[in-house]
Amino acid sequence: MLNVPSQAFPAPGSQQRVASQGRSKVPLKQGRSLMDWIRLTRSGKDLTGQKGRLIDVTEDELKTHNKKDDCWICIRGLVYNVSPYMEYHPGGEDELMRAAGADGTDLFNEVHRWVNYESMLKECLVGRMATKPAAPKGMYPKSQVTDTLPREDPSSPSYDWFQTESSVTIVIYTKRKNINLASVMVDLQDDSLRAEVVINDHSYLIHIELSHEVQENFSVRVIENVGKVDVILQKRENIPWKCLGQPLEKHDSFIPKKDAGLYYRKCQLISKEDVTHDTRLFCLMLPPSTHLQVPVGHHVYLKLSVTGAEIVKPYTPVSESLLSDFKEPVLPPNKYIYFLIKIYPDGLFTPELDRLQIGDFVSVSSPEGNFKLSRLQEVEDLFLLAAGTGFTPMVNVLNYSLTHMSSLRKVKLMFFNKTEDDIIWRCQLEKLAFKDKRFDIEFVLSAPSSEWNGKRGHVSPALLSEFLQRSLENSRVFLCICGPTPFTDEGIRLLHDLNFDTEEIHGFTA
Ligand code: FAD
Ligand code: NAP
């Protein structure tokens, strides 16, 4: 059974209540939690008012359903009657009403791209759009279709293929230079091949049912200076192929990443290790026929089925350990993905995750995020401010800075926690600071025991101005901050007060 409290969900301080980019969530009435919604959708009640029929909805009809008690919204070509959902929507009724009687796809992509609305709203499905809905005045400047770059555009990526006796190579010409192995995600399932290349904020997709069987293992090669990606498949039988295969959904499309949808693959839980009293290091194994690398500072979504509904939450992969403890990897690189995850006994997702047995599966999405490594170029002083599990994006930033940033003079982490027992990887951090003189660590506790001699309190002007000392006057600085949303917001505000520029600060949010 799920241990989900029935009232005031999410909790007043829950990150589900306060979303990124200042989009506040509203308090929900009692009995209006996600679990209450799941129960209602299971009750057999006719939530669409269509008595189970699915209809083709015209643009004119859609426009007429624009009131709170009669509100239809089109998302990616499907129309939902969201009136029964109004009171359960964590963003509030007014936000849903912004798309009443209209195409809410762009608005939805802006704020909920990763929410599994198909599962959440399946009982509210009225039907599909009979014709492509027009964009309502002023609200959605671009439709999904017109946003797709014209395929005849010579700057659009393209692909080709060739074969030898034993292999087939698919060549993707991205026509851009800033491509690397982390820009490419390849999944081979049975004989269906999906290769996605992220090119700035667009996604190019090859999606094909291959004409012949191939072996599970394939390789991916990126020739960075010409922006060429090779996916090299091994034939199961050494016979010539007449064609590559049949195109599948969105094959050869080049569309904004936000419209591309998230692709999930099932990963197996390999190990789970206690790190603190409530935080664990989870190791997941990617399927053998997947190529996926998560860029530094990016996150993925984990998806589990909770009493039949799919629940999705974002998590930031970390390296297996910090550099000081780094051993020769026992497991081959890029096949395993690690997460430091805090288990909230009353949370919706993490108790379910914690209940998984070794060998069970979790779905892992392709990476998302807006952190750009190029912002660290030439940086001399790197300051990291983390609270609680807000430490997770700092792990790879820290490792990257110490191994790849030749300009780096100093990297300092100020790590805020409630008590000493809550500090993740304390020993590793202290060892690293001892071994590498470029790294300093400062712990700050908000609820320390009487024996604690270190810094106390919350993020404040006094703590920050003492901590943010440059190694050289006028050195080039960069600051990263991550933690509960109010912590991150307050930290960024204080950094501005201390005269740091927006370009010098990265706040990690969803
Ligand atoms: P929730 O259901 O969201 O509950 C959170 C808190 O609210 C808990 O304290 C819970 O006890 C309380 N609560 C819930 N319901 C009630 C109620 N009715 N009454 C009172 N209290 C209640 N987390 C990590 O651990 N590691 C990461 O690497 C990580 N990366 C992230 C990356 C991004 C980009 C973002 C945005 C978040 C990340 N998070 C990470 C947080 C993570 O996504 C989840 O929010 C977190 O795991 C909590 O999920 P949950 O469903 O278990 O808890
Ligand atoms: P926590 O243990 O509850 O808090 C960590 C520290 O932050 C504590 O000292 C706490 O003080 C302090 N704090 C909390 N709210 C504050 C505020 N409003 N102002 C100043 N200090 C505050 O943290 P947690 O449970 O691990 O949660 C970590 C958060 O980080 C989650 O919300 C998660 O979603 C977020 N996160 C985001 C990303 C990302 O966006 N990329 C990645 C990972 C984690 P108190 O003792 O007073 O509570």
Coordinates of C-alpha atoms and ligand atoms in Angstrom, one line a residue:
M1 CA 0.0 0.0 0.0
L2 CA 1.1 3.5 -0.7
N3 CA 1.7 5.6 2.4
V4 CA 0.4 8.9 1.0
P5 CA -1.0 11.4 3.5
S6 CA -4.5 12.5 2.5
Q7 CA -4.4 16.2 3.3
A8 CA -2.4 19.2 2.2
F9 CA -0.5 17.6 -0.6
P10 CA 2.1 18.5 -1.6
A11 CA 3.5 19.6 1.8
P12 CA 3.8 23.3 2.3
G13 CA 7.6 23.1 1.7
S14 CA 7.4 20.5 -1.0
Q15 CA 9.2 21.2 -4.2
Q16 CA 6.0 20.0 -5.9
R17 CA 4.3 23.1 -4.5
V18 CA 6.9 25.5 -5.7
A19 CA 8.0 25.1 -9.3
S20 CA 10.8 26.6 -11.2
Q21 CA 10.9 30.0 -12.9
G22 CA 8.7 31.5 -10.3
R23 CA 5.7 29.5 -11.3
S24 CA 4.1 29.0 -7.9
K25 CA 1.9 26.0 -7.2
V26 CA -1.3 26.7 -5.4
P27 CA -2.5 25.0 -2.2
L28 CA -5.0 22.2 -3.1
K29 CA -8.2 21.7 -1.2
Q30 CA -8.4 18.7 1.1
G31 CA -9.2 15.5 -0.8
R32 CA -7.7 16.9 -4.0
S33 CA -4.2 15.2 -4.0
L34 CA -2.8 13.2 -6.9
M35 CA -3.9 10.0 -5.2
D36 CA -7.4 11.3 -4.9
W37 CA -7.4 12.1 -8.6
I38 CA -6.2 8.6 -9.4
R39 CA -9.0 7.2 -7.3
L40 CA -11.6 9.3 -9.1
T41 CA -10.3 8.2 -12.5
R42 CA -10.7 4.6 -11.3
S43 CA -14.3 5.1 -10.1
G44 CA -15.9 4.5 -13.5
K45 CA -17.5 8.0 -13.4
D46 CA -18.0 9.5 -16.9
L47 CA -15.5 12.3 -16.7
T48 CA -15.8 13.5 -20.3
G49 CA -19.6 13.7 -20.4
Q50 CA -19.4 11.7 -23.7
K51 CA -20.5 8.4 -22.2
G52 CA -17.3 6.6 -23.4
R53 CA -17.5 7.8 -27.0
L54 CA -14.4 9.3 -28.6
I55 CA -15.3 12.1 -31.1
D56 CA -13.5 14.2 -33.7
V57 CA -13.5 17.7 -32.4
T58 CA -13.6 20.7 -34.8
E59 CA -11.8 23.9 -34.1
D60 CA -15.2 25.7 -33.7
E61 CA -16.5 23.1 -31.2
L62 CA -13.3 23.3 -29.2
K63 CA -13.6 27.1 -28.8
T64 CA -17.1 26.7 -27.3
H65 CA -15.8 24.7 -24.3
N66 CA -14.0 27.6 -22.6
K67 CA -15.6 27.8 -19.2
K68 CA -14.4 26.3 -15.9
D69 CA -17.3 23.8 -15.7
D70 CA -17.0 23.0 -19.4
C71 CA -13.3 23.3 -20.3
W72 CA -11.7 21.4 -23.2
I73 CA -8.1 21.6 -24.0
C74 CA -6.2 20.2 -27.0
I75 CA -2.7 18.8 -26.2
R76 CA -0.6 17.4 -29.1
G77 CA -3.7 16.9 -31.2
L78 CA -5.8 15.1 -28.5
V79 CA -8.7 16.9 -26.8
Y80 CA -9.3 16.5 -23.0
N81 CA -12.2 17.7 -20.9
V82 CA -10.2 19.1 -18.0
S83 CA -13.2 20.4 -15.9
P84 CA -13.2 17.4 -13.5
Y85 CA -9.4 17.9 -13.1
M86 CA -9.5 21.6 -12.3
E87 CA -9.4 21.3 -8.5
Y88 CA -6.7 18.7 -8.6
H89 CA -4.3 20.7 -10.8
P90 CA -1.2 21.6 -8.8
G91 CA -0.7 24.8 -10.9
G92 CA -4.3 25.9 -10.1
E93 CA -7.5 26.5 -12.1
D94 CA -6.4 29.8 -13.6
E95 CA -3.4 28.3 -15.3
L96 CA -5.5 25.6 -16.9
M97 CA -8.0 28.2 -18.0
R98 CA -5.3 29.9 -20.0
A99 CA -5.7 27.2 -22.5
A100 CA -9.5 26.8 -22.2
G101 CA -11.1 26.0 -25.6
A102 CA -7.8 26.2 -27.3
D103 CA -4.6 24.3 -28.3
G104 CA -2.6 24.2 -25.0
T105 CA 0.4 22.3 -26.5
D106 CA 2.9 25.1 -26.3
L107 CA 1.8 26.3 -22.9
F108 CA 1.9 22.7 -21.7
N109 CA 5.4 22.2 -23.1
E110 CA 6.6 25.3 -21.3
V111 CA 5.7 24.1 -17.9
H112 CA 4.8 20.4 -17.9
R113 CA 6.8 18.8 -20.7
W114 CA 7.8 15.9 -18.5
V115 CA 4.4 15.3 -16.8
N116 CA 2.8 12.1 -18.1
Y117 CA -0.5 13.7 -18.9
E118 CA -1.6 10.8 -21.2
S119 CA -1.8 8.6 -18.2
M120 CA -3.1 11.3 -15.8
L121 CA -5.9 12.5 -18.1
K122 CA -6.7 9.3 -20.0
E123 CA -10.3 9.2 -18.5
C124 CA -10.8 12.8 -19.7
L125 CA -10.1 12.1 -23.4
V126 CA -12.9 13.5 -25.5
G127 CA -11.3 12.6 -28.9
R128 CA -8.9 14.1 -31.4
M129 CA -8.8 17.3 -33.4
A130 CA -10.6 16.9 -36.7
T131 CA -8.4 19.7 -38.1
K132 CA -5.3 21.4 -36.8
P133 CA -6.3 23.9 -34.2
A134 CA -5.5 27.5 -34.8
A135 CA -3.3 29.3 -32.3
P136 CA -5.4 31.6 -30.1
K137 CA -4.7 35.3 -30.3
G138 CA -1.3 36.3 -28.8
M139 CA -0.9 33.3 -26.5
Y140 CA 1.0 30.7 -28.6
P141 CA 3.2 32.4 -31.1
K142 CA 4.3 29.1 -32.7
S143 CA 2.4 26.0 -33.5
Q144 CA 4.1 22.6 -33.4
V145 CA 3.9 22.2 -37.1
T146 CA 5.1 25.6 -38.3
D147 CA 7.9 25.3 -35.7
T148 CA 9.4 22.3 -37.6
L149 CA 12.2 23.5 -39.8
P150 CA 11.4 23.0 -43.4
R151 CA 13.0 19.8 -44.5
E152 CA 14.3 21.4 -47.7
D153 CA 16.3 23.8 -45.6
P154 CA 19.9 23.0 -46.5
S155 CA 21.0 23.6 -42.9
S156 CA 18.7 20.8 -41.7
P157 CA 20.5 17.6 -40.7
S158 CA 20.3 14.7 -43.1
Y159 CA 21.3 11.0 -43.1
D160 CA 22.7 8.3 -45.4
W161 CA 23.8 4.7 -44.9
F162 CA 26.2 2.3 -46.3
Q163 CA 27.2 -1.3 -45.7
T164 CA 30.0 -3.8 -45.7
E165 CA 29.6 -7.5 -45.6
S166 CA 29.2 -7.5 -41.9
S167 CA 28.1 -4.0 -40.8
V168 CA 25.7 -1.2 -41.6
T169 CA 26.7 2.4 -40.9
I170 CA 24.1 5.1 -40.6
V171 CA 25.7 8.5 -41.1
I172 CA 24.0 11.6 -39.7
Y173 CA 25.2 14.9 -41.1
T174 CA 24.3 17.4 -38.4
K175 CA 25.9 20.3 -40.2
R176 CA 26.9 21.8 -36.8
K177 CA 30.2 21.6 -35.0
N178 CA 29.2 21.5 -31.4
I179 CA 28.2 17.9 -31.3
N180 CA 29.7 15.3 -29.0
L181 CA 28.9 11.8 -27.8
A182 CA 26.5 13.2 -25.2
S183 CA 24.4 14.8 -27.9
V184 CA 23.5 11.4 -29.3
M185 CA 21.1 8.9 -27.9
V186 CA 20.6 5.5 -29.6
D187 CA 18.2 2.8 -28.6
L188 CA 17.8 -0.5 -30.4
Q189 CA 14.8 -2.5 -29.4
D190 CA 14.2 -5.7 -31.4
D191 CA 14.9 -4.4 -34.9
S192 CA 13.6 -0.9 -34.3
L193 CA 16.3 1.7 -34.2
R194 CA 15.9 5.2 -32.7
A195 CA 18.8 7.6 -33.0
E196 CA 18.3 11.1 -31.7
V197 CA 20.8 13.9 -32.0
V198 CA 20.3 17.1 -29.9
I199 CA 21.5 20.1 -31.9
N200 CA 21.3 23.2 -29.8
D201 CA 17.5 23.4 -28.8
H202 CA 16.4 21.1 -31.7
S203 CA 16.2 17.3 -32.0
Y204 CA 16.9 15.3 -35.1
L205 CA 15.5 11.8 -35.1
I206 CA 16.2 8.7 -37.1
H207 CA 13.5 6.1 -36.4
I208 CA 13.4 3.0 -38.5
E209 CA 12.2 -0.6 -38.4
L210 CA 15.4 -2.2 -39.8
S211 CA 14.9 -4.5 -42.8
H212 CA 17.2 -7.2 -41.3
E213 CA 18.2 -8.4 -37.8
V214 CA 21.3 -6.8 -36.2
Q215 CA 23.3 -7.7 -33.2
E216 CA 22.6 -6.0 -29.8
N217 CA 26.0 -4.3 -29.6
F218 CA 26.6 -1.3 -31.9
S219 CA 29.0 1.6 -31.7
V220 CA 28.5 5.4 -32.0
R221 CA 31.2 7.7 -33.3
V222 CA 31.2 11.4 -33.5
I223 CA 33.5 13.4 -35.7
E224 CA 33.2 16.7 -33.9
N225 CA 34.9 19.0 -36.3
V226 CA 32.6 18.1 -39.2
G227 CA 29.5 17.4 -37.0
K228 CA 29.1 13.8 -38.4
V229 CA 27.6 11.0 -36.3
D230 CA 28.1 7.3 -37.3
V231 CA 26.0 4.6 -35.8
I232 CA 27.6 1.3 -36.7
L233 CA 25.4 -1.7 -36.6
Q234 CA 26.6 -5.3 -36.8
K235 CA 24.6 -7.5 -39.2
R236 CA 23.3 -10.8 -37.7
E237 CA 23.7 -12.5 -41.1
N238 CA 26.4 -11.4 -43.6
I239 CA 24.0 -10.8 -46.5
P240 CA 23.6 -7.6 -48.5
W241 CA 20.7 -5.3 -47.5
K242 CA 18.5 -3.9 -50.3
C243 CA 17.2 -1.1 -48.1
L244 CA 17.7 0.2 -44.5
G245 CA 14.1 -0.4 -43.4
Q246 CA 10.7 1.2 -43.0
P247 CA 10.3 4.7 -41.4
L248 CA 8.6 4.8 -38.0
E249 CA 7.0 7.7 -36.2
K250 CA 8.8 11.1 -36.6
H251 CA 11.6 9.5 -38.7
D252 CA 13.9 12.1 -40.3
S253 CA 12.2 14.9 -38.3
F254 CA 14.0 18.0 -37.0
I255 CA 11.9 19.7 -34.4
P256 CA 12.3 21.9 -31.3
K257 CA 13.4 19.6 -28.4
K258 CA 10.5 20.8 -26.3
D259 CA 8.1 19.3 -28.9
A260 CA 10.0 16.1 -29.3
G261 CA 8.6 14.3 -26.2
L262 CA 10.7 12.3 -23.8
Y263 CA 11.8 8.8 -24.7
Y264 CA 12.1 6.3 -21.8
R265 CA 14.1 3.1 -21.7
K266 CA 13.8 0.4 -19.0
C267 CA 16.9 0.2 -16.8
Q268 CA 17.6 -2.5 -14.2
L269 CA 18.4 -1.7 -10.5
I270 CA 21.8 -3.2 -9.9
S271 CA 22.6 -1.9 -6.4
K272 CA 21.3 0.3 -3.7
E273 CA 23.7 1.6 -0.9
D274 CA 22.9 3.7 2.1
V275 CA 24.8 7.0 2.0
T276 CA 23.1 8.8 5.0
H277 CA 20.1 7.8 7.2
D278 CA 17.7 8.8 4.4
T279 CA 19.7 9.0 1.2
R280 CA 20.8 6.2 -1.0
L281 CA 23.1 5.7 -4.0
F282 CA 21.1 3.8 -6.7
C283 CA 23.0 2.2 -9.6
L284 CA 20.9 1.4 -12.7
M285 CA 22.1 -0.5 -15.7
L286 CA 21.2 0.8 -19.2
P287 CA 19.9 -1.8 -21.6
P288 CA 22.8 -3.3 -23.6
S289 CA 21.5 -1.7 -26.8
T290 CA 21.4 1.9 -25.6
H291 CA 23.8 4.7 -26.0
L292 CA 23.1 7.4 -23.5
Q293 CA 25.4 9.9 -21.7
V294 CA 24.0 12.6 -19.4
P295 CA 25.8 15.9 -19.9
V296 CA 27.2 17.6 -16.8
G297 CA 24.5 19.5 -14.9
H298 CA 21.6 17.8 -16.7
H299 CA 19.0 15.6 -15.2
V300 CA 16.7 12.8 -16.4
Y301 CA 13.2 11.7 -15.4
L302 CA 12.6 8.4 -13.6
K303 CA 9.2 6.8 -14.2
L304 CA 7.4 4.2 -12.1
S305 CA 4.0 2.8 -12.0
V306 CA 2.3 3.7 -8.7
T307 CA -1.0 1.8 -8.3
G308 CA -1.4 1.7 -12.0
A309 CA -0.7 5.4 -12.7
E310 CA 2.7 6.4 -14.1
I311 CA 4.5 8.8 -11.8
V312 CA 7.6 10.7 -13.1
K313 CA 10.1 12.7 -11.1
P314 CA 13.4 14.4 -12.1
Y315 CA 16.8 13.2 -10.8
T316 CA 20.4 14.3 -11.5
P317 CA 22.8 11.5 -12.2
V318 CA 26.1 11.6 -10.3
S319 CA 29.4 9.8 -10.8
E320 CA 29.9 6.7 -8.6
S321 CA 32.1 8.7 -6.2
L322 CA 34.1 11.8 -5.9
L323 CA 37.5 12.0 -7.5
S324 CA 39.5 11.4 -4.3
D325 CA 38.1 7.9 -4.0
F326 CA 38.1 7.2 -7.7
K327 CA 39.3 3.7 -8.5
E328 CA 39.6 1.9 -11.8
P329 CA 35.9 1.3 -12.6
V330 CA 34.9 -2.3 -11.9
L331 CA 31.9 -1.9 -14.2
P332 CA 32.4 -0.7 -17.8
P333 CA 31.7 3.1 -18.2
N334 CA 28.6 4.5 -19.7
K335 CA 26.5 1.3 -19.1
Y336 CA 25.6 2.3 -15.5
I337 CA 23.9 5.4 -14.2
Y338 CA 24.1 6.5 -10.6
F339 CA 21.7 8.6 -8.5
L340 CA 21.9 10.0 -5.0
I341 CA 18.2 10.0 -3.9
K342 CA 16.7 11.1 -0.6
I343 CA 13.8 8.9 0.5
Y344 CA 10.8 10.9 1.9
P345 CA 8.7 8.5 4.0
D346 CA 5.6 10.4 3.0
G347 CA 6.6 11.2 -0.5
L348 CA 4.8 9.9 -3.5
F349 CA 7.7 8.6 -5.6
T350 CA 10.7 7.9 -3.5
P351 CA 9.2 5.2 -1.1
E352 CA 8.1 3.3 -4.3
L353 CA 11.6 3.6 -5.6
D354 CA 13.1 2.4 -2.3
R355 CA 10.8 -0.6 -2.4
L356 CA 12.3 -1.9 -5.7
Q357 CA 14.3 -5.1 -5.4
I358 CA 17.7 -5.6 -7.1
G359 CA 16.8 -6.7 -10.7
D360 CA 13.6 -4.6 -10.9
F361 CA 13.2 -2.1 -13.7
V362 CA 12.7 1.7 -13.7
S363 CA 12.2 3.8 -16.8
V364 CA 14.8 6.5 -17.4
S365 CA 14.2 9.4 -19.8
S366 CA 16.7 11.1 -22.2
P367 CA 18.5 14.0 -20.5
E368 CA 17.2 17.5 -20.1
G369 CA 18.7 20.7 -18.7
N370 CA 20.0 24.1 -19.6
F371 CA 23.4 24.1 -18.0
K372 CA 26.1 24.8 -20.6
L373 CA 29.7 23.7 -19.9
S374 CA 30.9 26.5 -22.1
R375 CA 30.0 28.9 -19.2
L376 CA 32.9 27.5 -17.3
Q377 CA 35.4 28.4 -19.9
E378 CA 38.3 30.5 -18.5
V379 CA 36.7 30.5 -15.1
E380 CA 39.3 30.9 -12.3
D381 CA 37.1 30.8 -9.2
L382 CA 34.1 28.5 -9.1
F383 CA 31.7 28.7 -6.2
L384 CA 29.1 26.0 -5.5
L385 CA 26.2 26.6 -3.1
A386 CA 24.2 23.4 -2.4
A387 CA 21.4 22.5 0.1
G388 CA 20.4 18.9 0.8
T389 CA 20.1 16.9 -2.4
G390 CA 20.8 20.1 -4.3
F391 CA 24.3 18.7 -3.9
T392 CA 23.7 16.2 -6.8
P393 CA 24.3 18.5 -9.8
M394 CA 27.5 19.8 -8.0
V395 CA 29.1 16.4 -8.0
N396 CA 29.7 16.3 -11.8
V397 CA 30.4 20.0 -12.0
L398 CA 33.1 19.6 -9.3
N399 CA 34.6 16.5 -10.9
Y400 CA 34.6 18.3 -14.3
S401 CA 36.2 21.4 -12.9
L402 CA 39.1 19.6 -11.3
T403 CA 39.8 17.4 -14.3
H404 CA 39.0 19.6 -17.3
M405 CA 39.3 23.3 -16.4
S406 CA 42.9 24.3 -16.9
S407 CA 42.1 27.9 -15.9
L408 CA 40.7 26.8 -12.5
R409 CA 42.5 28.3 -9.4
K410 CA 39.9 27.5 -6.7
V411 CA 36.6 25.6 -6.4
K412 CA 34.7 26.1 -3.2
L413 CA 31.5 24.3 -2.0
M414 CA 29.3 25.7 0.7
F415 CA 27.0 22.8 1.6
F416 CA 23.8 23.6 3.7
N417 CA 22.1 20.8 5.7
K418 CA 20.0 20.4 8.8
T419 CA 22.4 18.2 10.8
E420 CA 25.7 16.4 10.5
D421 CA 23.9 13.2 9.8
D422 CA 22.3 14.7 6.7
I423 CA 25.6 15.5 5.0
I424 CA 26.0 13.5 1.8
W425 CA 29.5 12.1 1.1
R426 CA 31.0 14.2 4.0
C427 CA 34.0 11.9 4.3
Q428 CA 34.7 11.9 0.5
L429 CA 34.4 15.7 0.4
E430 CA 36.8 16.2 3.3
K431 CA 39.3 13.7 1.7
L432 CA 39.1 15.6 -1.6
A433 CA 39.7 18.9 0.1
F434 CA 42.7 17.4 1.8
K435 CA 44.2 15.9 -1.4
D436 CA 43.5 18.7 -3.8
K437 CA 44.4 22.2 -2.6
R438 CA 42.2 23.8 -5.2
F439 CA 39.1 22.5 -3.5
D440 CA 37.6 23.9 -0.2
I441 CA 34.5 22.7 1.6
E442 CA 32.4 24.6 4.1
F443 CA 29.5 22.9 5.9
V444 CA 26.6 25.0 7.2
L445 CA 24.0 23.4 9.5
S446 CA 20.5 24.8 10.2
A447 CA 19.8 22.5 13.1
P448 CA 23.2 21.4 14.5
S449 CA 23.8 19.6 17.8
S450 CA 25.4 21.6 20.6
E451 CA 28.8 20.0 19.7
W452 CA 28.9 21.5 16.2
N453 CA 31.8 24.0 15.9
G454 CA 31.2 24.9 12.2
K455 CA 29.0 27.4 10.5
R456 CA 25.3 27.6 11.4
G457 CA 22.1 29.0 10.0
H458 CA 20.6 29.6 6.5
V459 CA 22.0 31.2 3.4
S460 CA 22.6 34.8 4.4
P461 CA 24.6 37.9 3.3
A462 CA 27.1 37.4 6.1
L463 CA 27.8 33.8 5.2
L464 CA 28.1 34.5 1.5
S465 CA 30.3 37.5 1.7
E466 CA 32.8 35.7 3.8
F467 CA 32.7 32.6 1.6
L468 CA 32.8 34.3 -1.8
Q469 CA 36.4 35.5 -1.6
R470 CA 38.2 35.4 -4.9
S471 CA 41.6 33.9 -5.2
L472 CA 42.7 37.0 -7.2
E473 CA 41.3 40.4 -7.4
N474 CA 39.1 40.6 -10.6
S475 CA 39.4 36.8 -11.2
R476 CA 36.8 35.3 -13.5
V477 CA 34.1 33.7 -11.4
F478 CA 31.2 31.5 -11.8
L479 CA 28.6 30.4 -9.2
C480 CA 26.2 27.4 -9.2
I481 CA 23.3 27.1 -6.8
C482 CA 20.9 24.3 -6.1
G483 CA 18.5 23.2 -3.3
P484 CA 14.9 23.7 -2.3
T485 CA 13.4 26.3 -4.6
P486 CA 13.1 29.0 -1.9
F487 CA 16.8 28.4 -1.0
T488 CA 17.9 28.8 -4.6
D489 CA 15.7 31.9 -5.2
E490 CA 17.0 33.6 -2.0
G491 CA 20.6 32.6 -2.8
I492 CA 20.4 34.1 -6.3
R493 CA 18.8 37.3 -4.9
L494 CA 21.6 37.6 -2.4
L495 CA 24.3 37.0 -5.1
H496 CA 22.8 39.9 -7.1
D497 CA 22.9 42.1 -4.0
L498 CA 26.6 41.2 -3.7
N499 CA 27.0 42.5 -7.3
F500 CA 27.4 39.2 -9.2
D501 CA 26.0 39.3 -12.7
T502 CA 23.3 37.0 -14.0
E503 CA 25.8 35.6 -16.5
E504 CA 28.0 34.6 -13.6
I505 CA 25.3 32.5 -11.9
H506 CA 23.5 29.3 -12.7
G507 CA 20.5 28.2 -10.6
F508 CA 19.6 24.6 -11.1
T509 CA 15.8 24.1 -11.4
A510 CA 13.5 21.7 -13.3
Ligands
FAD1 P1 6.9 14.4 -2.6 O1 5.6 13.6 -2.7 O2 7.2 15.4 -3.6 O3 7.1 14.9 -1.1 C1 8.1 15.8 -0.8 C2 8.0 16.2 0.7 O4 6.7 16.6 0.9 C3 8.3 15.1 1.7 O5 8.9 15.7 2.8 C4 7.0 14.5 2.0 O6 7.0 14.0 3.3 C5 6.1 15.8 2.0 N1 4.7 15.5 1.8 C6 4.2 14.9 0.7 N2 2.8 14.9 0.9 C7 2.5 15.5 2.1 C8 1.3 15.8 2.7 N3 0.1 15.4 2.3 N4 1.4 16.4 3.9 C9 2.5 16.7 4.4 N5 3.7 16.5 3.8 C10 3.7 15.9 2.7 N6 16.1 14.5 -5.5 C11 17.1 13.7 -5.1 O7 16.9 13.0 -4.0 N7 18.2 13.5 -5.9 C12 18.3 14.1 -7.1 O8 19.3 13.9 -7.8 C13 17.3 15.0 -7.5 N8 17.4 15.7 -8.6 C14 16.5 16.6 -9.0 C15 16.6 17.3 -10.2 C16 15.7 18.3 -10.5 C17 15.8 19.0 -11.8 C18 14.6 18.5 -9.6 C19 13.6 19.6 -10.0 C20 14.4 17.8 -8.5 C21 15.3 16.8 -8.1 N9 15.2 16.1 -7.0 C22 16.2 15.2 -6.6 C23 13.9 16.1 -6.2 C24 13.0 14.9 -6.8 O9 12.6 15.3 -8.1 C25 11.7 14.7 -6.0 O10 11.0 16.0 -5.9 C26 11.9 14.2 -4.6 O11 12.6 12.9 -4.8 C27 10.7 14.0 -3.8 O12 9.8 13.2 -4.5 P2 8.6 12.3 -3.8 O13 7.5 12.1 -4.8 O14 9.1 11.1 -3.1 O15 8.1 13.3 -2.6
NAP2 P1 16.5 19.8 3.3 O1 17.3 18.8 3.9 O2 15.1 20.0 3.6 O3 17.2 21.3 3.4 C1 18.6 21.4 3.2 C2 19.0 22.8 3.9 O4 18.4 23.8 3.2 C3 18.6 22.9 5.3 O5 19.6 23.5 6.0 C4 17.4 23.7 5.2 O6 17.1 24.4 6.4 C5 17.8 24.7 4.1 N1 16.6 25.3 3.6 C6 15.4 24.8 3.3 N2 14.5 25.8 2.9 C7 15.2 26.9 2.9 C8 14.9 28.3 2.6 N3 13.7 28.6 2.2 N4 15.8 29.2 2.7 C9 17.1 28.9 3.2 N5 17.4 27.6 3.5 C10 16.5 26.7 3.4 O7 16.6 19.7 1.7 P2 16.2 18.4 0.8 O8 15.1 17.7 1.4 O9 17.5 17.5 0.6 O10 15.7 19.0 -0.5 C11 16.6 19.3 -1.6 C12 15.9 20.1 -2.6 O11 16.8 20.3 -3.7 C13 14.6 19.5 -3.2 O12 13.6 20.5 -3.2 C14 15.0 19.1 -4.6 O13 13.9 19.2 -5.5 C15 16.0 20.1 -4.9 N6 16.9 19.6 -6.0 C16 16.9 20.3 -7.2 C17 17.7 19.9 -8.2 C18 17.6 20.6 -9.5 O14 16.8 21.5 -9.7 N7 18.5 20.4 -10.5 C19 18.6 18.8 -8.0 C20 18.6 18.1 -6.8 C21 17.7 18.5 -5.8 P3 15.9 24.0 7.5 O15 16.5 23.2 8.5 O16 15.4 25.3 8.0 O17 14.9 23.3 6.7

